[in-house]
Amino acid sequence: MNKTTGAARNHPSSPEQRAAVRAVLDARSQQAGALLPILHDIQDQLGYIPADVVVDIAEALNVSRAEVHGVITYYHHFRSEPARGAVVQVCRAEACQSCGSEALWEHASKKAAGQNVTLEPVYCLGLCATAPAVQIQDKFHARVTPTKFDRLLAQLKEAA
Ligand code: FES
């Protein structure tokens, strides 16, 4: 999982990224409860939330940098560094846990190590009835066993 760390400072925003952030802030900063929509928009557009735009967000919303940083680090969804390769999300919420997602997470962590993927936990993909669930890039996968996970990872590698 990628969270704000010292390494995040190695990924400063480009002028194009700052312009995209500025457009998001211009469009949303006057809305009530704008912080989460702004963070979602930035991550959707840039793939992550560069650490050096936290100050821009804080100033636009008239909140502290610590508040913005706190929200980014609280939600697993938000990334402070660019993803490495494909994003693989394993659901670790209750329904998936009851169907073996913790063992799947352990398996996935070992299998993803050293591969060109970013493995992230996620807390409900809306596929509770067909748990455990995994999302790879934009595609959902249901009833994922360790064997099925290996197959999906192999397909991902072949497609790269
Ligand atoms: S709990 Fe995993 S998809 Fe809902």
Short mmCIF file of N, CA and C and ligand atoms in Angstrom, two decimals:
data_model
loop_
_atom_site.label_atom_id
_atom_site.label_comp_id
_atom_site.label_asym_id
_atom_site.label_seq_id
_atom_site.Cartn_x
_atom_site.Cartn_y
_atom_site.Cartn_z
N MET A 1 0.85 -1.17 0.00
CA MET A 1 0.00 0.00 0.00
C MET A 1 0.89 1.24 0.00
N ASN A 2 0.50 2.19 -0.77
CA ASN A 2 1.28 3.41 -0.86
C ASN A 2 0.63 4.51 -0.03
N LYS A 3 1.32 4.98 0.95
CA LYS A 3 0.83 6.07 1.76
C LYS A 3 1.90 7.14 1.79
N THR A 4 1.57 8.28 2.35
CA THR A 4 2.53 9.36 2.37
C THR A 4 3.73 8.96 3.21
N THR A 5 4.87 8.96 2.58
CA THR A 5 6.10 8.64 3.28
C THR A 5 7.15 9.60 2.74
N GLY A 6 8.35 9.47 3.25
CA GLY A 6 9.43 10.28 2.72
C GLY A 6 9.60 10.05 1.24
N ALA A 7 9.33 8.80 0.81
CA ALA A 7 9.48 8.47 -0.61
C ALA A 7 8.52 9.27 -1.47
N ALA A 8 7.37 9.65 -0.90
CA ALA A 8 6.39 10.39 -1.69
C ALA A 8 6.97 11.70 -2.18
N ARG A 9 7.92 12.24 -1.45
CA ARG A 9 8.53 13.50 -1.86
C ARG A 9 9.36 13.34 -3.12
N ASN A 10 9.60 12.08 -3.50
CA ASN A 10 10.34 11.83 -4.74
C ASN A 10 9.43 11.93 -5.96
N HIS A 11 8.17 12.20 -5.73
CA HIS A 11 7.22 12.28 -6.83
C HIS A 11 6.51 13.63 -6.82
N PRO A 12 7.28 14.71 -6.99
CA PRO A 12 6.63 16.02 -6.99
C PRO A 12 5.74 16.16 -8.22
N SER A 13 4.75 17.00 -8.10
CA SER A 13 3.83 17.18 -9.21
C SER A 13 4.50 17.95 -10.34
N SER A 14 4.10 17.64 -11.55
CA SER A 14 4.59 18.35 -12.73
C SER A 14 3.74 19.60 -12.92
N PRO A 15 4.17 20.53 -13.78
CA PRO A 15 3.32 21.71 -14.06
C PRO A 15 1.94 21.30 -14.59
N GLU A 16 1.89 20.24 -15.41
CA GLU A 16 0.59 19.79 -15.94
C GLU A 16 -0.29 19.26 -14.81
N GLN A 17 0.33 18.53 -13.90
CA GLN A 17 -0.44 17.99 -12.78
C GLN A 17 -0.96 19.11 -11.88
N ARG A 18 -0.12 20.11 -11.65
CA ARG A 18 -0.55 21.24 -10.80
C ARG A 18 -1.70 21.99 -11.47
N ALA A 19 -1.65 22.09 -12.79
CA ALA A 19 -2.75 22.74 -13.51
C ALA A 19 -4.03 21.93 -13.35
N ALA A 20 -3.91 20.61 -13.41
CA ALA A 20 -5.08 19.75 -13.24
C ALA A 20 -5.65 19.91 -11.83
N VAL A 21 -4.76 19.97 -10.85
CA VAL A 21 -5.20 20.17 -9.46
C VAL A 21 -5.89 21.52 -9.32
N ARG A 22 -5.31 22.54 -9.94
CA ARG A 22 -5.90 23.88 -9.86
C ARG A 22 -7.31 23.88 -10.46
N ALA A 23 -7.49 23.17 -11.57
CA ALA A 23 -8.82 23.10 -12.20
C ALA A 23 -9.82 22.40 -11.27
N VAL A 24 -9.36 21.35 -10.62
CA VAL A 24 -10.24 20.64 -9.68
C VAL A 24 -10.61 21.58 -8.52
N LEU A 25 -9.63 22.28 -8.01
CA LEU A 25 -9.89 23.18 -6.88
C LEU A 25 -10.83 24.31 -7.30
N ASP A 26 -10.61 24.85 -8.49
CA ASP A 26 -11.49 25.92 -8.97
C ASP A 26 -12.94 25.43 -9.10
N ALA A 27 -13.08 24.19 -9.54
CA ALA A 27 -14.43 23.65 -9.77
C ALA A 27 -15.13 23.25 -8.48
N ARG A 28 -14.35 22.85 -7.47
CA ARG A 28 -14.99 22.23 -6.31
C ARG A 28 -14.82 22.95 -4.98
N SER A 29 -13.87 23.84 -4.85
CA SER A 29 -13.51 24.31 -3.50
C SER A 29 -14.63 25.09 -2.80
N GLN A 30 -15.63 25.58 -3.53
CA GLN A 30 -16.72 26.30 -2.88
C GLN A 30 -17.85 25.39 -2.44
N GLN A 31 -17.77 24.12 -2.81
CA GLN A 31 -18.83 23.18 -2.43
C GLN A 31 -18.69 22.80 -0.96
N ALA A 32 -19.82 22.52 -0.32
CA ALA A 32 -19.78 22.02 1.05
C ALA A 32 -19.18 20.62 1.03
N GLY A 33 -18.35 20.33 2.01
CA GLY A 33 -17.76 18.99 2.09
C GLY A 33 -16.91 18.66 0.89
N ALA A 34 -16.15 19.63 0.43
CA ALA A 34 -15.44 19.48 -0.85
C ALA A 34 -14.18 18.61 -0.77
N LEU A 35 -13.65 18.40 0.43
CA LEU A 35 -12.35 17.74 0.50
C LEU A 35 -12.34 16.36 -0.15
N LEU A 36 -13.27 15.50 0.21
CA LEU A 36 -13.26 14.15 -0.36
C LEU A 36 -13.48 14.17 -1.87
N PRO A 37 -14.47 14.91 -2.37
CA PRO A 37 -14.61 14.95 -3.85
C PRO A 37 -13.36 15.47 -4.54
N ILE A 38 -12.70 16.44 -3.94
CA ILE A 38 -11.46 16.97 -4.53
C ILE A 38 -10.39 15.89 -4.57
N LEU A 39 -10.23 15.18 -3.47
CA LEU A 39 -9.21 14.13 -3.43
C LEU A 39 -9.52 13.03 -4.45
N HIS A 40 -10.80 12.67 -4.55
CA HIS A 40 -11.18 11.66 -5.55
C HIS A 40 -10.88 12.15 -6.96
N ASP A 41 -11.24 13.40 -7.25
CA ASP A 41 -11.00 13.94 -8.59
C ASP A 41 -9.51 13.95 -8.92
N ILE A 42 -8.71 14.38 -7.96
CA ILE A 42 -7.26 14.44 -8.21
C ILE A 42 -6.70 13.04 -8.45
N GLN A 43 -7.10 12.10 -7.59
CA GLN A 43 -6.56 10.75 -7.79
C GLN A 43 -7.06 10.14 -9.10
N ASP A 44 -8.32 10.41 -9.45
CA ASP A 44 -8.84 9.89 -10.72
C ASP A 44 -8.04 10.44 -11.90
N GLN A 45 -7.66 11.71 -11.81
CA GLN A 45 -6.96 12.33 -12.94
C GLN A 45 -5.47 12.02 -12.96
N LEU A 46 -4.84 12.00 -11.78
CA LEU A 46 -3.38 11.85 -11.74
C LEU A 46 -2.94 10.43 -11.36
N GLY A 47 -3.85 9.65 -10.81
CA GLY A 47 -3.49 8.31 -10.36
C GLY A 47 -3.00 8.29 -8.93
N TYR A 48 -2.71 9.43 -8.38
CA TYR A 48 -2.28 9.57 -6.98
C TYR A 48 -2.42 11.03 -6.59
N ILE A 49 -2.15 11.31 -5.31
CA ILE A 49 -2.22 12.69 -4.83
C ILE A 49 -0.81 13.12 -4.43
N PRO A 50 -0.16 13.87 -5.29
CA PRO A 50 1.22 14.27 -4.97
C PRO A 50 1.29 15.02 -3.64
N ALA A 51 2.31 14.72 -2.87
CA ALA A 51 2.44 15.33 -1.53
C ALA A 51 2.50 16.85 -1.62
N ASP A 52 3.09 17.36 -2.70
CA ASP A 52 3.27 18.82 -2.76
C ASP A 52 2.02 19.58 -3.17
N VAL A 53 0.91 18.88 -3.44
CA VAL A 53 -0.33 19.61 -3.71
C VAL A 53 -1.21 19.70 -2.46
N VAL A 54 -0.78 19.04 -1.40
CA VAL A 54 -1.55 19.10 -0.15
C VAL A 54 -1.70 20.55 0.31
N VAL A 55 -0.64 21.32 0.17
CA VAL A 55 -0.70 22.72 0.59
C VAL A 55 -1.70 23.51 -0.26
N ASP A 56 -1.76 23.22 -1.55
CA ASP A 56 -2.72 23.90 -2.43
C ASP A 56 -4.15 23.58 -2.03
N ILE A 57 -4.39 22.31 -1.71
CA ILE A 57 -5.72 21.88 -1.30
C ILE A 57 -6.09 22.57 0.01
N ALA A 58 -5.14 22.56 0.95
CA ALA A 58 -5.41 23.16 2.26
C ALA A 58 -5.73 24.65 2.12
N GLU A 59 -4.95 25.33 1.32
CA GLU A 59 -5.19 26.78 1.13
C GLU A 59 -6.54 27.04 0.47
N ALA A 60 -6.87 26.24 -0.53
CA ALA A 60 -8.13 26.44 -1.25
C ALA A 60 -9.34 26.21 -0.36
N LEU A 61 -9.21 25.29 0.60
CA LEU A 61 -10.33 24.96 1.48
C LEU A 61 -10.25 25.66 2.83
N ASN A 62 -9.16 26.39 3.03
CA ASN A 62 -8.94 27.08 4.31
C ASN A 62 -8.96 26.11 5.49
N VAL A 63 -8.24 25.01 5.31
CA VAL A 63 -8.06 24.02 6.38
C VAL A 63 -6.56 23.80 6.52
N SER A 64 -6.18 23.08 7.56
CA SER A 64 -4.75 22.85 7.76
C SER A 64 -4.23 21.75 6.84
N ARG A 65 -2.94 21.79 6.58
CA ARG A 65 -2.32 20.72 5.79
C ARG A 65 -2.46 19.39 6.53
N ALA A 66 -2.40 19.46 7.87
CA ALA A 66 -2.53 18.23 8.66
C ALA A 66 -3.89 17.59 8.43
N GLU A 67 -4.92 18.42 8.29
CA GLU A 67 -6.26 17.88 8.06
C GLU A 67 -6.33 17.16 6.71
N VAL A 68 -5.78 17.79 5.70
CA VAL A 68 -5.78 17.18 4.36
C VAL A 68 -4.96 15.89 4.38
N HIS A 69 -3.78 15.98 4.96
CA HIS A 69 -2.91 14.80 5.06
C HIS A 69 -3.60 13.69 5.84
N GLY A 70 -4.30 14.06 6.92
CA GLY A 70 -5.00 13.07 7.73
C GLY A 70 -6.06 12.32 6.94
N VAL A 71 -6.78 13.03 6.10
CA VAL A 71 -7.82 12.37 5.29
C VAL A 71 -7.17 11.45 4.26
N ILE A 72 -6.10 11.93 3.64
CA ILE A 72 -5.41 11.11 2.62
C ILE A 72 -4.89 9.81 3.24
N THR A 73 -4.33 9.93 4.42
CA THR A 73 -3.74 8.72 5.02
C THR A 73 -4.80 7.85 5.70
N TYR A 74 -5.94 8.43 6.05
CA TYR A 74 -6.98 7.63 6.71
C TYR A 74 -7.63 6.65 5.73
N TYR A 75 -7.91 7.13 4.54
CA TYR A 75 -8.61 6.29 3.56
C TYR A 75 -7.60 5.50 2.73
N HIS A 76 -7.77 4.19 2.74
CA HIS A 76 -6.85 3.33 1.99
C HIS A 76 -6.90 3.61 0.49
N HIS A 77 -8.01 4.17 0.06
CA HIS A 77 -8.19 4.40 -1.37
C HIS A 77 -7.17 5.38 -1.93
N PHE A 78 -6.78 6.35 -1.10
CA PHE A 78 -5.91 7.41 -1.63
C PHE A 78 -4.45 6.99 -1.62
N ARG A 79 -3.79 7.32 -2.69
CA ARG A 79 -2.39 6.95 -2.91
C ARG A 79 -1.56 8.22 -2.93
N SER A 80 -0.41 8.21 -2.26
CA SER A 80 0.47 9.38 -2.25
C SER A 80 1.65 9.23 -3.19
N GLU A 81 1.70 8.09 -3.84
CA GLU A 81 2.76 7.84 -4.82
C GLU A 81 2.10 7.21 -6.04
N PRO A 82 2.70 7.36 -7.21
CA PRO A 82 2.12 6.69 -8.38
C PRO A 82 2.10 5.18 -8.16
N ALA A 83 1.07 4.53 -8.67
CA ALA A 83 1.03 3.07 -8.59
C ALA A 83 2.15 2.50 -9.44
N ARG A 84 2.64 1.34 -9.00
CA ARG A 84 3.68 0.66 -9.79
C ARG A 84 2.98 -0.43 -10.59
N GLY A 85 2.92 -0.29 -11.88
CA GLY A 85 2.25 -1.28 -12.70
C GLY A 85 0.75 -1.32 -12.45
N ALA A 86 0.18 -2.51 -12.61
CA ALA A 86 -1.27 -2.66 -12.45
C ALA A 86 -1.65 -2.56 -10.98
N VAL A 87 -2.82 -1.99 -10.73
CA VAL A 87 -3.34 -1.90 -9.37
C VAL A 87 -4.21 -3.12 -9.10
N VAL A 88 -3.82 -3.89 -8.09
CA VAL A 88 -4.55 -5.09 -7.69
C VAL A 88 -5.10 -4.85 -6.29
N GLN A 89 -6.42 -4.88 -6.18
CA GLN A 89 -7.04 -4.61 -4.88
C GLN A 89 -7.75 -5.88 -4.39
N VAL A 90 -7.43 -6.26 -3.17
CA VAL A 90 -8.07 -7.42 -2.54
C VAL A 90 -8.99 -6.92 -1.45
N CYS A 91 -10.26 -7.31 -1.52
CA CYS A 91 -11.21 -6.85 -0.52
C CYS A 91 -10.93 -7.55 0.82
N ARG A 92 -10.86 -6.75 1.86
CA ARG A 92 -10.61 -7.28 3.20
C ARG A 92 -11.76 -6.92 4.16
N ALA A 93 -12.89 -6.56 3.61
CA ALA A 93 -14.03 -6.24 4.47
C ALA A 93 -14.72 -7.53 4.92
N GLU A 94 -15.73 -7.37 5.79
CA GLU A 94 -16.32 -8.49 6.53
C GLU A 94 -16.77 -9.68 5.68
N ALA A 95 -17.59 -9.42 4.68
CA ALA A 95 -18.13 -10.55 3.90
C ALA A 95 -17.00 -11.33 3.24
N CYS A 96 -16.02 -10.61 2.74
CA CYS A 96 -14.89 -11.29 2.10
C CYS A 96 -14.02 -11.99 3.15
N GLN A 97 -13.89 -11.36 4.31
CA GLN A 97 -13.14 -12.01 5.39
C GLN A 97 -13.76 -13.34 5.74
N SER A 98 -15.09 -13.38 5.80
CA SER A 98 -15.76 -14.63 6.19
C SER A 98 -15.62 -15.70 5.12
N CYS A 99 -15.15 -15.31 3.95
CA CYS A 99 -14.95 -16.28 2.87
C CYS A 99 -13.48 -16.46 2.53
N GLY A 100 -12.61 -16.08 3.45
CA GLY A 100 -11.19 -16.39 3.28
C GLY A 100 -10.31 -15.31 2.71
N SER A 101 -10.76 -14.06 2.76
CA SER A 101 -9.94 -13.02 2.13
C SER A 101 -8.65 -12.72 2.89
N GLU A 102 -8.62 -13.04 4.19
CA GLU A 102 -7.35 -12.78 4.91
C GLU A 102 -6.26 -13.73 4.39
N ALA A 103 -6.62 -14.98 4.20
CA ALA A 103 -5.65 -15.94 3.64
C ALA A 103 -5.30 -15.54 2.20
N LEU A 104 -6.31 -15.06 1.48
CA LEU A 104 -6.06 -14.61 0.10
C LEU A 104 -5.11 -13.41 0.10
N TRP A 105 -5.32 -12.49 1.05
CA TRP A 105 -4.45 -11.32 1.15
C TRP A 105 -3.00 -11.74 1.42
N GLU A 106 -2.82 -12.67 2.34
CA GLU A 106 -1.47 -13.17 2.65
C GLU A 106 -0.84 -13.79 1.40
N HIS A 107 -1.62 -14.60 0.73
CA HIS A 107 -1.14 -15.24 -0.51
C HIS A 107 -0.78 -14.17 -1.55
N ALA A 108 -1.69 -13.21 -1.73
CA ALA A 108 -1.47 -12.16 -2.74
C ALA A 108 -0.23 -11.33 -2.40
N SER A 109 -0.03 -11.06 -1.12
CA SER A 109 1.14 -10.27 -0.71
C SER A 109 2.44 -10.97 -1.10
N LYS A 110 2.47 -12.28 -0.90
CA LYS A 110 3.68 -13.03 -1.28
C LYS A 110 3.85 -13.07 -2.81
N LYS A 111 2.75 -13.32 -3.50
CA LYS A 111 2.82 -13.44 -4.96
C LYS A 111 3.12 -12.11 -5.65
N ALA A 112 2.64 -11.02 -5.09
CA ALA A 112 2.82 -9.71 -5.73
C ALA A 112 4.21 -9.13 -5.46
N ALA A 113 4.88 -9.63 -4.41
CA ALA A 113 6.20 -9.11 -4.07
C ALA A 113 7.15 -9.26 -5.26
N GLY A 114 7.79 -8.18 -5.61
CA GLY A 114 8.77 -8.22 -6.70
C GLY A 114 8.14 -8.15 -8.08
N GLN A 115 6.82 -8.16 -8.15
CA GLN A 115 6.15 -8.07 -9.46
C GLN A 115 5.81 -6.60 -9.74
N ASN A 116 5.50 -6.34 -10.98
CA ASN A 116 5.19 -4.97 -11.36
C ASN A 116 3.70 -4.68 -11.11
N VAL A 117 3.30 -4.79 -9.84
CA VAL A 117 1.92 -4.50 -9.47
C VAL A 117 1.91 -3.73 -8.14
N THR A 118 0.85 -2.98 -7.95
CA THR A 118 0.61 -2.33 -6.67
C THR A 118 -0.55 -3.07 -6.02
N LEU A 119 -0.26 -3.76 -4.93
CA LEU A 119 -1.28 -4.50 -4.20
C LEU A 119 -1.83 -3.62 -3.10
N GLU A 120 -3.15 -3.50 -3.07
CA GLU A 120 -3.79 -2.64 -2.07
C GLU A 120 -4.96 -3.36 -1.43
N PRO A 121 -5.20 -3.11 -0.14
CA PRO A 121 -6.44 -3.60 0.45
C PRO A 121 -7.58 -2.67 0.05
N VAL A 122 -8.77 -3.21 0.00
CA VAL A 122 -9.94 -2.39 -0.28
C VAL A 122 -11.04 -2.91 0.64
N TYR A 123 -11.97 -2.04 1.00
CA TYR A 123 -12.98 -2.43 1.97
C TYR A 123 -14.36 -2.35 1.36
N CYS A 124 -14.67 -3.36 0.63
CA CYS A 124 -15.93 -3.67 -0.05
C CYS A 124 -15.93 -3.14 -1.48
N LEU A 125 -16.07 -4.08 -2.38
CA LEU A 125 -16.16 -3.77 -3.80
C LEU A 125 -17.59 -3.93 -4.30
N GLY A 126 -18.50 -4.18 -3.37
CA GLY A 126 -19.90 -4.36 -3.76
C GLY A 126 -20.19 -5.74 -4.32
N LEU A 127 -19.29 -6.68 -4.11
CA LEU A 127 -19.47 -8.05 -4.61
C LEU A 127 -19.58 -9.03 -3.45
N CYS A 128 -20.18 -8.59 -2.37
CA CYS A 128 -20.19 -9.38 -1.13
C CYS A 128 -20.80 -10.77 -1.33
N ALA A 129 -21.79 -10.88 -2.19
CA ALA A 129 -22.46 -12.16 -2.40
C ALA A 129 -21.57 -13.16 -3.12
N THR A 130 -20.49 -12.67 -3.73
CA THR A 130 -19.60 -13.57 -4.46
C THR A 130 -18.17 -13.40 -3.95
N ALA A 131 -18.06 -13.25 -2.62
CA ALA A 131 -16.76 -13.07 -1.98
C ALA A 131 -15.93 -14.36 -2.05
N PRO A 132 -14.62 -14.21 -1.90
CA PRO A 132 -13.84 -12.98 -1.81
C PRO A 132 -13.66 -12.31 -3.18
N ALA A 133 -13.61 -11.00 -3.12
CA ALA A 133 -13.58 -10.22 -4.35
C ALA A 133 -12.23 -9.52 -4.53
N VAL A 134 -11.87 -9.37 -5.79
CA VAL A 134 -10.62 -8.71 -6.16
C VAL A 134 -10.92 -7.78 -7.33
N GLN A 135 -10.26 -6.65 -7.36
CA GLN A 135 -10.33 -5.77 -8.53
C GLN A 135 -8.92 -5.61 -9.08
N ILE A 136 -8.80 -5.85 -10.38
CA ILE A 136 -7.51 -5.65 -11.05
C ILE A 136 -7.74 -4.60 -12.11
N GLN A 137 -7.07 -3.48 -11.95
CA GLN A 137 -7.33 -2.30 -12.78
C GLN A 137 -8.83 -1.99 -12.67
N ASP A 138 -9.56 -2.01 -13.78
CA ASP A 138 -10.99 -1.68 -13.72
C ASP A 138 -11.88 -2.92 -13.72
N LYS A 139 -11.30 -4.09 -13.62
CA LYS A 139 -12.10 -5.31 -13.75
C LYS A 139 -12.28 -6.01 -12.40
N PHE A 140 -13.52 -6.44 -12.14
CA PHE A 140 -13.82 -7.12 -10.89
C PHE A 140 -13.75 -8.63 -11.09
N HIS A 141 -13.34 -9.32 -10.03
CA HIS A 141 -13.25 -10.77 -10.05
C HIS A 141 -13.88 -11.31 -8.77
N ALA A 142 -14.75 -12.29 -8.93
CA ALA A 142 -15.49 -12.84 -7.79
C ALA A 142 -14.97 -14.23 -7.43
N ARG A 143 -15.28 -14.61 -6.19
CA ARG A 143 -14.91 -15.94 -5.67
C ARG A 143 -13.45 -16.26 -5.99
N VAL A 144 -12.59 -15.38 -5.60
CA VAL A 144 -11.17 -15.54 -5.94
C VAL A 144 -10.48 -16.42 -4.90
N THR A 145 -9.99 -17.52 -5.35
CA THR A 145 -9.19 -18.42 -4.52
C THR A 145 -7.72 -18.08 -4.77
N PRO A 146 -6.82 -18.58 -3.95
CA PRO A 146 -5.40 -18.37 -4.26
C PRO A 146 -5.02 -18.88 -5.65
N THR A 147 -5.58 -20.01 -6.05
CA THR A 147 -5.28 -20.54 -7.39
C THR A 147 -5.79 -19.59 -8.48
N LYS A 148 -7.00 -19.10 -8.27
CA LYS A 148 -7.56 -18.16 -9.26
C LYS A 148 -6.74 -16.87 -9.27
N PHE A 149 -6.30 -16.45 -8.10
CA PHE A 149 -5.48 -15.24 -8.03
C PHE A 149 -4.20 -15.42 -8.85
N ASP A 150 -3.57 -16.57 -8.70
CA ASP A 150 -2.34 -16.84 -9.45
C ASP A 150 -2.60 -16.78 -10.95
N ARG A 151 -3.74 -17.33 -11.35
CA ARG A 151 -4.11 -17.33 -12.76
C ARG A 151 -4.31 -15.89 -13.26
N LEU A 152 -4.98 -15.10 -12.46
CA LEU A 152 -5.23 -13.70 -12.84
C LEU A 152 -3.91 -12.93 -12.95
N LEU A 153 -3.01 -13.21 -12.00
CA LEU A 153 -1.71 -12.53 -12.02
C LEU A 153 -0.90 -12.94 -13.26
N ALA A 154 -0.99 -14.21 -13.59
CA ALA A 154 -0.28 -14.71 -14.79
C ALA A 154 -0.84 -14.06 -16.05
N GLN A 155 -2.18 -13.93 -16.10
CA GLN A 155 -2.81 -13.27 -17.26
C GLN A 155 -2.38 -11.81 -17.36
N LEU A 156 -2.25 -11.19 -16.21
CA LEU A 156 -1.83 -9.79 -16.18
C LEU A 156 -0.41 -9.65 -16.72
N LYS A 157 0.44 -10.59 -16.32
CA LYS A 157 1.84 -10.58 -16.76
C LYS A 157 1.92 -10.81 -18.27
N GLU A 158 1.10 -11.74 -18.77
CA GLU A 158 1.09 -12.02 -20.22
C GLU A 158 0.62 -10.81 -21.03
N ALA A 159 -0.34 -10.11 -20.46
CA ALA A 159 -0.91 -8.96 -21.18
C ALA A 159 0.04 -7.77 -21.19
N ALA A 160 1.00 -7.74 -20.27
CA ALA A 160 1.90 -6.58 -20.16
C ALA A 160 2.91 -6.55 -21.29
S1 FES B 1 -17.04 -7.25 1.64
FE1 FES B 1 -15.82 -7.75 -0.04
S2 FES B 1 -16.99 -7.13 -1.72
FE2 FES B 1 -18.17 -6.52 -0.03
#
